[in-house]
Coordinates of C-alpha atoms in Angstrom, one line a residue:
X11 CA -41.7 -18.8 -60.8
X12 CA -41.4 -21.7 -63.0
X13 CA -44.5 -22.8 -64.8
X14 CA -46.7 -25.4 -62.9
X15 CA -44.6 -24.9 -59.4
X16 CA -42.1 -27.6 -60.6
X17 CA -37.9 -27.4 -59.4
X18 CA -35.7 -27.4 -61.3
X19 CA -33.3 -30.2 -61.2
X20 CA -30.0 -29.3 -59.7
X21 CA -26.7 -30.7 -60.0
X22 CA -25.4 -32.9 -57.0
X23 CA -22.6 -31.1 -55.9
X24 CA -24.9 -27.6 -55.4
X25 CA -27.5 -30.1 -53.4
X26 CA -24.9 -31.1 -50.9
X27 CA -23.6 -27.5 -50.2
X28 CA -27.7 -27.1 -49.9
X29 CA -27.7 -29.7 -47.5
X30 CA -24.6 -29.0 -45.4
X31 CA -25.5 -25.2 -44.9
X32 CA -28.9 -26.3 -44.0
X33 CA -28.2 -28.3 -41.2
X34 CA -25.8 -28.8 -38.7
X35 CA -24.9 -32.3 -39.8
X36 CA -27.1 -34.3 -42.3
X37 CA -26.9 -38.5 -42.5
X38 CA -27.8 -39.9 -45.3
X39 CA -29.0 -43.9 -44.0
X40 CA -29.8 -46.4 -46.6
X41 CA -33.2 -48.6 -46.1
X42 CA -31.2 -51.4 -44.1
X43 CA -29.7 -48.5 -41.2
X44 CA -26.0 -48.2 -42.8
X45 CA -24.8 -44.6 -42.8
X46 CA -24.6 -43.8 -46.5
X47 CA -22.7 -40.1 -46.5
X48 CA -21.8 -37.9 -43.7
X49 CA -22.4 -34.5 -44.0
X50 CA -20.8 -31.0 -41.5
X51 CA -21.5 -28.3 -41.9
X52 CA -18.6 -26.0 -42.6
X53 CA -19.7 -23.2 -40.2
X54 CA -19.8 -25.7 -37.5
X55 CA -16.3 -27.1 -36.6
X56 CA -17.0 -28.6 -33.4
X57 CA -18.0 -32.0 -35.1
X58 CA -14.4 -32.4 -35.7
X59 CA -13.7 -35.6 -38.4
X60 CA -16.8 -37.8 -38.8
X61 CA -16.5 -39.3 -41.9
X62 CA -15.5 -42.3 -40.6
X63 CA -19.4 -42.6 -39.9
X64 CA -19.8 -43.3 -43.6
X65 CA -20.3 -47.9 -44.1
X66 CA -21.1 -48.5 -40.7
X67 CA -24.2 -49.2 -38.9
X68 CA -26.3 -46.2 -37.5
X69 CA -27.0 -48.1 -34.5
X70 CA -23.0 -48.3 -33.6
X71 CA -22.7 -44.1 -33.3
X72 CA -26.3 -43.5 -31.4
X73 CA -26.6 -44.5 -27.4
X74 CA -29.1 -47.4 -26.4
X75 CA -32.2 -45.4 -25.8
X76 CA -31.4 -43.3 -29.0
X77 CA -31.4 -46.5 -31.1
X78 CA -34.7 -47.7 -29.9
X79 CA -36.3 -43.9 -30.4
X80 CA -35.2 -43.9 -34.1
X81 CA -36.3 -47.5 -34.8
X82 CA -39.9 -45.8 -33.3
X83 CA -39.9 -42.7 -35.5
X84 CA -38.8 -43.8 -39.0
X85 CA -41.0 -47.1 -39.5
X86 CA -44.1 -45.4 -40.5
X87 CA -42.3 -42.8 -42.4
X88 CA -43.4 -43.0 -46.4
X89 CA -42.1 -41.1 -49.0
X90 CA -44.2 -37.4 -49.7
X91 CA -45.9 -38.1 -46.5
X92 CA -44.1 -35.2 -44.3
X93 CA -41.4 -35.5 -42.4
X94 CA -40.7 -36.6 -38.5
X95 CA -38.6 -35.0 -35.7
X96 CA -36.6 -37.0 -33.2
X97 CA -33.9 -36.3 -30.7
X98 CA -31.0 -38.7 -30.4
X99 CA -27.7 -38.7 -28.6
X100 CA -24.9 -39.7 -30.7
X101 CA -21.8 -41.2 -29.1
X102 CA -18.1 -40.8 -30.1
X103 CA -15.2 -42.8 -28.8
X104 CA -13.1 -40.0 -29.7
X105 CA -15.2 -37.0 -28.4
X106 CA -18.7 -37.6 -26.3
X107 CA -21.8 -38.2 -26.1
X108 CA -23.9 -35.1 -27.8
X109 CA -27.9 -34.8 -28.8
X110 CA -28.8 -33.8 -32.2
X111 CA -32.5 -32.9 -33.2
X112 CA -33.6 -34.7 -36.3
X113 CA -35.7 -33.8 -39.3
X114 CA -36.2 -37.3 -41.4
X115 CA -37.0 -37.5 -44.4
X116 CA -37.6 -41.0 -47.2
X117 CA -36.2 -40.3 -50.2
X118 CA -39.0 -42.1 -52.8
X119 CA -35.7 -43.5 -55.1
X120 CA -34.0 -45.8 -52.7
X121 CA -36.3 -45.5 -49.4
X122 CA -33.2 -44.3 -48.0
X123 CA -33.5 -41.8 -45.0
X124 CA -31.8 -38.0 -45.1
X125 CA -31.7 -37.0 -41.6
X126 CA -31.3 -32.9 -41.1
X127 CA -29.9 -32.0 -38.0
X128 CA -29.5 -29.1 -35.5
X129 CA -26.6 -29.3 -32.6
X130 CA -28.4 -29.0 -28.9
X131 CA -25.0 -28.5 -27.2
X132 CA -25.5 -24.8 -26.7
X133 CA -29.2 -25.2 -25.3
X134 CA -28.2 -28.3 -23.2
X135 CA -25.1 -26.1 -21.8
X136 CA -27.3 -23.1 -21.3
X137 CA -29.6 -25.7 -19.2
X138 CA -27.1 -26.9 -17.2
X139 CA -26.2 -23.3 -16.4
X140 CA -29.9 -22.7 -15.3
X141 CA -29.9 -25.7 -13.3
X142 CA -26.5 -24.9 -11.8
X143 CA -27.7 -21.1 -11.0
X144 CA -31.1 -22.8 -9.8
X145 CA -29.0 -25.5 -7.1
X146 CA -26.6 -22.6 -6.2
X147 CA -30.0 -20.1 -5.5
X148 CA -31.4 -23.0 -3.6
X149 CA -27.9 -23.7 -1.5
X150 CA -27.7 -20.0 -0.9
X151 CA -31.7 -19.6 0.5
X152 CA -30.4 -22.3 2.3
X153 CA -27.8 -20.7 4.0
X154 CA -29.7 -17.8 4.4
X155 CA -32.0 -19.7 6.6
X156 CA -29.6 -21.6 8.4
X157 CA -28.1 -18.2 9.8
X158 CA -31.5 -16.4 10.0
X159 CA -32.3 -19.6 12.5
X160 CA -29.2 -19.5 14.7
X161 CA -29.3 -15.4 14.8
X162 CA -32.9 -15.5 15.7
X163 CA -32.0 -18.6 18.5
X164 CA -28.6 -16.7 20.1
X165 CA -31.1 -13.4 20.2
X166 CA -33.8 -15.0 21.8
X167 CA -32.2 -17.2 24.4
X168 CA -29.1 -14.1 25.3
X169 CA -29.3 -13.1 28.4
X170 CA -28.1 -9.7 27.7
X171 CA -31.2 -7.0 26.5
X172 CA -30.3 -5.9 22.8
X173 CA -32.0 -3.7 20.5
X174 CA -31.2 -3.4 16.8
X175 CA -32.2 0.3 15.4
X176 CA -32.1 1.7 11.8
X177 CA -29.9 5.0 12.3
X178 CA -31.8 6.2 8.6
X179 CA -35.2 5.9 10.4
X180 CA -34.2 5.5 13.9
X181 CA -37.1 2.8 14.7
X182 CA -36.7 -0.4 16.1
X183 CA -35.9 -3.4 13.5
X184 CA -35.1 -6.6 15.7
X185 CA -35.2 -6.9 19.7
X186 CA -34.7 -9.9 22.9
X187 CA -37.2 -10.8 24.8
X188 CA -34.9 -9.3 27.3
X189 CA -34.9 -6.1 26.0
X190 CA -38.5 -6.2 25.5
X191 CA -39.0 -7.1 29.6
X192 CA -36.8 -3.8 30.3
X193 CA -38.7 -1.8 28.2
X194 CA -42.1 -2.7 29.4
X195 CA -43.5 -4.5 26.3
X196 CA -43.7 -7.3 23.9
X197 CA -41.5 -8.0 20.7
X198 CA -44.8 -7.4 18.2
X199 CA -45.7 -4.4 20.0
X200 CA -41.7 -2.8 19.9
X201 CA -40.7 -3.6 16.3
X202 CA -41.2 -0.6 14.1
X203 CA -41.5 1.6 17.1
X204 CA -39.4 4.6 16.8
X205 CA -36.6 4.3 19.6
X206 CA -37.2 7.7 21.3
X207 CA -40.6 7.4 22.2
X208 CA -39.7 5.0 24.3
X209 CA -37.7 7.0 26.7
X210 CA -38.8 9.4 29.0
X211 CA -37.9 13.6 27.7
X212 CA -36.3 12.2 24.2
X213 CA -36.6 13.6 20.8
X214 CA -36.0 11.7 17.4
X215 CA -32.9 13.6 16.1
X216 CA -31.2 14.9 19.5
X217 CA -31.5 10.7 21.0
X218 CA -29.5 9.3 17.7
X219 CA -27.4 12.3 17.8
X220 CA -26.2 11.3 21.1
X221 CA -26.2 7.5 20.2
X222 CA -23.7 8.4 17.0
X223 CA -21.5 10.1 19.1
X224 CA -21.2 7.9 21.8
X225 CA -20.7 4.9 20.0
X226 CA -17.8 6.7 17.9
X227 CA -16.3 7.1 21.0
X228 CA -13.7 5.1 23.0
X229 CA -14.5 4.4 27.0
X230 CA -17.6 6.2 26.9
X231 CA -20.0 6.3 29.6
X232 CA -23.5 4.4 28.8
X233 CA -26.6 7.4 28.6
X234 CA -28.9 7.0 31.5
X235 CA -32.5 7.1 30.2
X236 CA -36.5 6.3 31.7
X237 CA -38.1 3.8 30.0
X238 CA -41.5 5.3 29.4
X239 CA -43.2 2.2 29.6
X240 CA -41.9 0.6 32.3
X241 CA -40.6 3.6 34.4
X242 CA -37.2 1.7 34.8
X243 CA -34.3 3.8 35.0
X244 CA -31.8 1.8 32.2
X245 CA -29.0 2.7 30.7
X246 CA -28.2 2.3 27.3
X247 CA -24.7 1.3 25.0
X248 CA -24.5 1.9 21.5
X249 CA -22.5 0.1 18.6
X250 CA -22.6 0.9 15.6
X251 CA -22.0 -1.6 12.2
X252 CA -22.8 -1.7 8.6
X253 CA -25.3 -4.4 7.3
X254 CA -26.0 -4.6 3.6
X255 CA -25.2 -1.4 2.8
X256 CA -27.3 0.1 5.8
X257 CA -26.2 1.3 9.0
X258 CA -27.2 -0.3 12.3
X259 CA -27.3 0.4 15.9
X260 CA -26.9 -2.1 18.4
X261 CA -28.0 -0.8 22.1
X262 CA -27.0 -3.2 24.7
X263 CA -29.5 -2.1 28.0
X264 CA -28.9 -2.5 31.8
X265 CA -30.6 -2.0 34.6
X266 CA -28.9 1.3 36.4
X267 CA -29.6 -0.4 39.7
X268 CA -28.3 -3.6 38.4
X269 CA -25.4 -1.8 37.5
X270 CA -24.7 0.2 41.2
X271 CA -23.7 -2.9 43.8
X272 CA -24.7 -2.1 47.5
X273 CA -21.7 -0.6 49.4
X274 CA -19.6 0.2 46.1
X275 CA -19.2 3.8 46.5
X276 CA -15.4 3.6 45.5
X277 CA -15.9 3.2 41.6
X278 CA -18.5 6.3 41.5
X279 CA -16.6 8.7 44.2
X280 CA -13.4 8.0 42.2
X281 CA -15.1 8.6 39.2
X282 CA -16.8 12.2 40.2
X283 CA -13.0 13.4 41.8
X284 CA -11.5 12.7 38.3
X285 CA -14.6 14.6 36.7
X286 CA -15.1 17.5 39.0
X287 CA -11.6 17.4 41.1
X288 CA -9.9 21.1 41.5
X289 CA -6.5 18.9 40.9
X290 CA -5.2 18.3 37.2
X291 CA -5.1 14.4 37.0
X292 CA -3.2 13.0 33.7
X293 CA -2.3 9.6 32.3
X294 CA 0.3 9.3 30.0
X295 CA 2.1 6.3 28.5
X296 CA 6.4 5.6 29.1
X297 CA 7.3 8.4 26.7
X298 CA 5.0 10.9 28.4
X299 CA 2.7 10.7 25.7
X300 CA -0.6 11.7 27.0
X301 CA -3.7 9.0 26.9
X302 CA -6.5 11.3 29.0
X303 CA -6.7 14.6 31.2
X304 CA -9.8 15.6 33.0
X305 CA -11.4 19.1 32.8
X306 CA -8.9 20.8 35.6
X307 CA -5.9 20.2 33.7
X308 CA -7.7 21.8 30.8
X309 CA -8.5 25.0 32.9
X310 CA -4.8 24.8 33.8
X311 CA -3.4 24.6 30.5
X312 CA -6.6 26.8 28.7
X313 CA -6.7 23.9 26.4
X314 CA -10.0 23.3 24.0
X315 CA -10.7 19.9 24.3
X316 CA -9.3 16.3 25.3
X317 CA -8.8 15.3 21.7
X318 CA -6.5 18.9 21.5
X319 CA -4.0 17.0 24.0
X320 CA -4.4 13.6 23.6
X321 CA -1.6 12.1 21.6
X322 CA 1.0 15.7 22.2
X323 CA 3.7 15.1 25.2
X324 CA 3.9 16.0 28.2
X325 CA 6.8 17.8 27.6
X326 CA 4.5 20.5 25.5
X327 CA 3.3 22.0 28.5
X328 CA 6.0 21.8 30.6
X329 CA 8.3 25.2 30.8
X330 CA 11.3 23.1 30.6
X331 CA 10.2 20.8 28.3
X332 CA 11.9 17.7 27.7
X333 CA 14.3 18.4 31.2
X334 CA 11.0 18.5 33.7
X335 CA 9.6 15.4 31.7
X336 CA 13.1 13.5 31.8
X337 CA 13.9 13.8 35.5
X338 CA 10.1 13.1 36.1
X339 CA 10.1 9.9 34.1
X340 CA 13.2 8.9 35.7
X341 CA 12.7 9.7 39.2
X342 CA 9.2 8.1 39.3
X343 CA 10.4 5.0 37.4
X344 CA 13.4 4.5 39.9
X345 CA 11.3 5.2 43.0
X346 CA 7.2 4.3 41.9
X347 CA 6.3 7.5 43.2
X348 CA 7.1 11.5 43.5
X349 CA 6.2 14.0 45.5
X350 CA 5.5 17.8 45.2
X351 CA 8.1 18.6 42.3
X352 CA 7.9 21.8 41.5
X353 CA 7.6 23.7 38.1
X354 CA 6.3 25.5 35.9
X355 CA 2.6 24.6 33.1
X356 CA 2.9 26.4 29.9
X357 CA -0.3 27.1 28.3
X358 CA -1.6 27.0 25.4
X359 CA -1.4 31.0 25.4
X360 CA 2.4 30.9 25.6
X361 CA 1.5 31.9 29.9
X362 CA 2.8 30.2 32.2
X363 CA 1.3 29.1 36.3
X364 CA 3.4 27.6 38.8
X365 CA 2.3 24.0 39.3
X366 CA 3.1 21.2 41.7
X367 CA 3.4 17.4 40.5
X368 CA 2.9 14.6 42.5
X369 CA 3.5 10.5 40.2
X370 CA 2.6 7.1 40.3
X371 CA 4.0 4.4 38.1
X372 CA 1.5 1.8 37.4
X373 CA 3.8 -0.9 36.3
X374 CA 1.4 -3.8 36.6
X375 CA 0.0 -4.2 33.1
X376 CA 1.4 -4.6 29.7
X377 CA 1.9 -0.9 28.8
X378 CA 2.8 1.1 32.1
X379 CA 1.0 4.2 33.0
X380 CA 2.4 7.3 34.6
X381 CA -0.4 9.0 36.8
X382 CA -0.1 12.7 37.2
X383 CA -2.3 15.1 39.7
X384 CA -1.3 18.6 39.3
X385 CA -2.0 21.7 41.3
X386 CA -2.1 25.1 40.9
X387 CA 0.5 26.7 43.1
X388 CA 0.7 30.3 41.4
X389 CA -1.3 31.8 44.9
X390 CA 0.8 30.4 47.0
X391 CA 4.0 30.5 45.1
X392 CA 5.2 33.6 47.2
X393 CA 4.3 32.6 50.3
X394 CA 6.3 28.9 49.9
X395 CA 9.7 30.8 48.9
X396 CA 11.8 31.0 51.6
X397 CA 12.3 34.1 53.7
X398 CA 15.6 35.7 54.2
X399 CA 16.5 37.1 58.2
X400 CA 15.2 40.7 57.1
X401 CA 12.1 39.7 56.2
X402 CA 11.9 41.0 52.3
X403 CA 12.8 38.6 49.4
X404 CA 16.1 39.6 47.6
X405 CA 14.6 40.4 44.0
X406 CA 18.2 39.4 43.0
X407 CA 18.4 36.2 44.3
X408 CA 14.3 35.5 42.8
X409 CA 15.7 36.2 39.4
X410 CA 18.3 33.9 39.4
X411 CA 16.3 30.9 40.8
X412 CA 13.7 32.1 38.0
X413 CA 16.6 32.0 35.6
X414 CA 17.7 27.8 36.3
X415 CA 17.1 25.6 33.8
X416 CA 15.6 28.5 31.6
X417 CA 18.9 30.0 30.2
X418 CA 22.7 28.3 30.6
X419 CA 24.9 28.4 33.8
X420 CA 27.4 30.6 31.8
X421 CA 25.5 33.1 31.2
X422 CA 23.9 33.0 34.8
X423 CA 27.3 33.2 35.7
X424 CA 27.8 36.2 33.9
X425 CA 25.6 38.9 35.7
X426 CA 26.3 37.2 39.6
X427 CA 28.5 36.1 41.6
X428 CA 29.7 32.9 42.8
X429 CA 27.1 32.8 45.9
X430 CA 24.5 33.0 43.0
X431 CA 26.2 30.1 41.2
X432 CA 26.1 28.1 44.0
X433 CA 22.4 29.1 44.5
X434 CA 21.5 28.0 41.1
X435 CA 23.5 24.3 41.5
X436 CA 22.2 23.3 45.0
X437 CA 18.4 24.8 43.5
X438 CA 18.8 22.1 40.7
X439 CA 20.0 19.1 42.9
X440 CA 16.7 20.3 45.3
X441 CA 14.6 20.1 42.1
X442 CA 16.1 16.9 40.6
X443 CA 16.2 15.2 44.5
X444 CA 19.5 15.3 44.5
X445 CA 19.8 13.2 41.0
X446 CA 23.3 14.5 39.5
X447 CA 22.4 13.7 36.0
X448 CA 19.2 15.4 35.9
X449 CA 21.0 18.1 37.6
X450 CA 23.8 18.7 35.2
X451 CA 21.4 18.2 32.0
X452 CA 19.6 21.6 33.5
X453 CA 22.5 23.5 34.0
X454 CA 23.7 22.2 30.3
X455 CA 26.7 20.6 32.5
X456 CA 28.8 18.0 32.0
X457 CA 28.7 15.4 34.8
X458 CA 32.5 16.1 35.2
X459 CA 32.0 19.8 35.2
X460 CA 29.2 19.7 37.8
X461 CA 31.4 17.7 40.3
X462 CA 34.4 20.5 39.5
X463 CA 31.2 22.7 40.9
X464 CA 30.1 20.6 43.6
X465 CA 33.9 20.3 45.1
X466 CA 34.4 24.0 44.8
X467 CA 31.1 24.8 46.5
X468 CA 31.8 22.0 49.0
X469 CA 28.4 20.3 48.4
X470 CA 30.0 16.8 48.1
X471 CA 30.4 14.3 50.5
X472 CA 33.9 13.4 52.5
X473 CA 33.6 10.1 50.4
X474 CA 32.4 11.1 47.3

C-alpha cells in the first residue's frame, strides 16, 4: 500500500487498456454531449468499427427514449459524488439497434462524462429464448387441450360402448357413457376399477391374457362375458395400441343379443359346421397357398396348429404334389366347381389316407378363393374299387392303379403288360376328367406321346 491510500498517477496509454478491458465499450462525452473517444474492448469483436462515434453528438447513436433517459440520469451527477447506472439502446445504421448498461462517471477536470459499459445482447437473446420457449409451452398446453376436448366430446357422444384399460395394471383408465350403461354403472364409479371384477367367473391375469391374445390375432371371435353388475351377457373386442410409452387396450362391447338377429340361424350353423364339421374344409388363395383349415383337416393331416399350415401349399399334403394341385386348380377354374376327385393326403408323419375333394371357386372378390371340403375315404376305399366278375380284386391290377402318377409310365410299363398300360392311361383321364394335359403331365407324357397311346388303345374318338 502506498502511504496515505493515494494512486499512483499512471500514464495514459496504460489507463485506456484499463478502461477498454474494463468494460465492454467506454464513451468518453464532453460537458456539451459530443462523443469525445470511443473505446472496444478487444475481447469483444461484435462492436465491429465504431470509431466513427468519435465528434458527433451522443444523441445521434442513442434511440429516442434512450436520449431522454440519459439527459434524466447525468444532470444531477457531480464529480466524487458516486456514480449512476442507466440502460440505453444504441442505434447503428450499419448494424442495429443494441442496449448497453451504463456506469457514468464526471470527471472533476473537464466535467466531461466516462460512461462504462456492459453488452446486454446475450441476456436479451437469452430472454427472447425464454419467452419463445414460454409462447411455444403455452401453444403446446394449448393444443393439448384442444385434443383432450375433442377426444373427450367423440367419446362421450359415440354410440359405440368403449373402454380404455392399462394392460400394466389391467384397471380401467377412460370409458363412454355407453359403456358405462352396459356395464351397469357410472363413469366415476368404473374408472380405476380393475376390468375383471367386472365380469362374471374372471381372474386378473387369465382375463388380459386372453385379451393380449385375442387382439394379436387376425379374424378372431369377440369373448363372451357376464357383466357382473348388470347381469348382461356382452361380448367384448380388444385392440391394442401404444400411448406415450404405455400400452393400452381398447375393448369395443356389444350386446350378445344385439348381436344374434331373429331368424339368422345361417351365419351361426355355418359357423359351428366349419368348427366342429367331420369334413376337412380349406381356403387357399390362386396358387393353392393356404389362408385357413378348420380342426378336421388337422386330424387328417396330424398337423399341430393352424399357423403350422397357413402360408405352406396345398401341394404339401397332397401325394402327388404339384400334379393333384395343378389339375385341381385348373379343372375348378375352367368349370367353378369339382366333384369327388380322388387322391391321396400326406401327413405330416410322411402316412398317407385316401381322401376325396370336392371345389368351389369364389371368383367374386379381388383375390379369388378356392374352397376345399375334404373327406376321409380310407374305410371305404375298398369297398368303392370296382369288382372284377369273380368276385376277388386282382392284387395285380391294385398295384398298378397304386403305382399312376407315383412312379413313370416306362417303368410301369416294364413289369405289365399292355392291358395294364392301358389301365393306367384310361385311370389318369378318369382322374383328370378326361383333361389330356393333366393326363399326360401324370404319366410324365408328352401330349404327342399320349395320343400315340390313346390311338393304339383305341380310346380316341372317330373325329379326333
Amino acid at each position: 500500500m502506498l502511504a496515505g491510500g493515494s494512486l499512483p498517477s499512471l500514464a495514459p496509454d496504460l489507463v485506456r487498456d484499463l478502461i477498454a478491458t474494463a468494460a465492454d465499450i467506454s464513451l468518453l462525452v464532453s460537458q456539451e454531449g459530443v462523443v469525445r473517444a470511443v473505446i472496444a474492448n478487444p475481447h469483444h469483436p461484435s462492436f465491429g468499427q465504431l470509431s466513427e462515434w468519435e465528434g458527433r453528438p451522443l444523441e445521434e447513436v442513442l434511440t429516442a427514449e434512450s436520449v431522454a433517459k440519459f439527459r434524466l440520469r447525468s444532470e444531477g451527477l457531480e464529480p466524487g459524488r458516486g456514480s449512476v447506472a442507466v440502460e440505453l439502446n444504441h442505434i447503428d445504421p450499419r448494424s442495429f439497434e443494441f442496449p448497453i448498461r451504463y456506469i457514468l462517471h464526471r470527471l472533476p477536470a473537464d466535467r466531461s462524462i466516462l460512461m462504462l459499459g456492459r453488452d446486454l445482447r446475450p441476456i436479451a437473446e437469452v430472454q427472447q429464448q425464454l419467452v419463445a420457449a414460454q409462447l411455444a409451452m403455452e401453444r403446446d398446453y394449448e393444443t393439448q387441450r384442444e385434443m383432450e376436448t375433442r377426444y373427450r366430446v367423440v367419446l362421450d357422444v359415440s354410440r359405440d360402448p368403449m373402454v380404455l384399460v392399462s394392460m400394466s395394471t389391467g384397471r380401467i383408465v377412460d370409458l363412454n357413457s355407453a359403456a358405462g350403461l352396459l356395464l351397469g354403472g357410472v363413469r366415476q364409479d368404473l374408472l380405476g376399477a380393475a376390468i375383471a371384477q367386472e365380469f362374471e367367473g374372471r381372474r386378473r391375469g387369465e382375463f388380459m391374457e386372453t385379451m393380449t391374445n385375442l387382439a394379436a390375432t387376425e379374424s378372431a371371435a369377440p369373448v363372451e362375458v357376464l357383466a357382473r353388475r348388470s347381469q348382461k351377457r356382452l361380448l367384448v373386442m380388444p385392440r391394442v395400441f401404444r400411448a406415450a410409452g404405455e400400452r393400452l387396450l381398447l375393448c369395443q362391447i356389444d350386446s350378445a343379443d344385439a348381436t344374434q338377429p331373429v331368424g339368422d340361424e345361417l351365419s351361426e350353423n355355418l359357423a359351428r359346421l366349419y368348427h366342429e364339421g367331420v369334413d376337412g374344409i380349406v381356403f387357399a388363395d390362386a396358387e393353392g397357398t393356404i389362408r385357413g383349415a378348420n380342426e378336421a383337416f388337422l386330424n387328417m393331416t396330424d398337423s399341430s396348429s393352424l399357423a403350422a399350415i397357413r402360408g405352406r401349399s396345398l401341394a404339401d399334403f397332397l401325394a402327388r404334389g404339384s400334379v393333384d394341385l395343378r389339375v385341381l386348380i385348373d379343372s375348378v377354374r375352367r368349370t367353378g366347381q369339382l366333384r369327388l376327385y380322388a387322391t391321396r393326403l400326406t401327413t405330416d408323419f410322411a402316412g398317407q389316407i385316401a381322401a376325396e375333394i370336392s371345389a368351389t371357386w369364389l371368383d367374386d372378390r379381388e383375390r379369388p378363393l378356392l374352397v376345399l371340403v375334404v373327406r376321409d375315404t380310407s374305410r371305404a376305399d375298398t369297398m368303392r374299387r370296382p369288382m372284377p366278375a369273380t368276385g376277388v380284386i386282382d392284387e395285380p391290377a391294385r398295384n398298378v392303379m397304386e403305382l399312376v402318377g407315383n412312379s413313370t409310365l416306362k417303368d410301369i410299363v416294364a413289369e405289365t403288360t399292355d392291358v395294364v398300360e392301358k389301365m393306367c392311361i384310361e385311370t389318369a383321364l378318369e382322374l383328370t376328367r378326361n383333361n389330356r394335359v393333366a393326363a399326360a403331365e401324370m404319366l410324365s407324357l408328352s401330349r404327342q406321346s399320349l395320343y400315340v397311346k390313346l390311338r393304339k388303345f383305341g380310346l380316341l374318338n372317330k373325329d379326333e
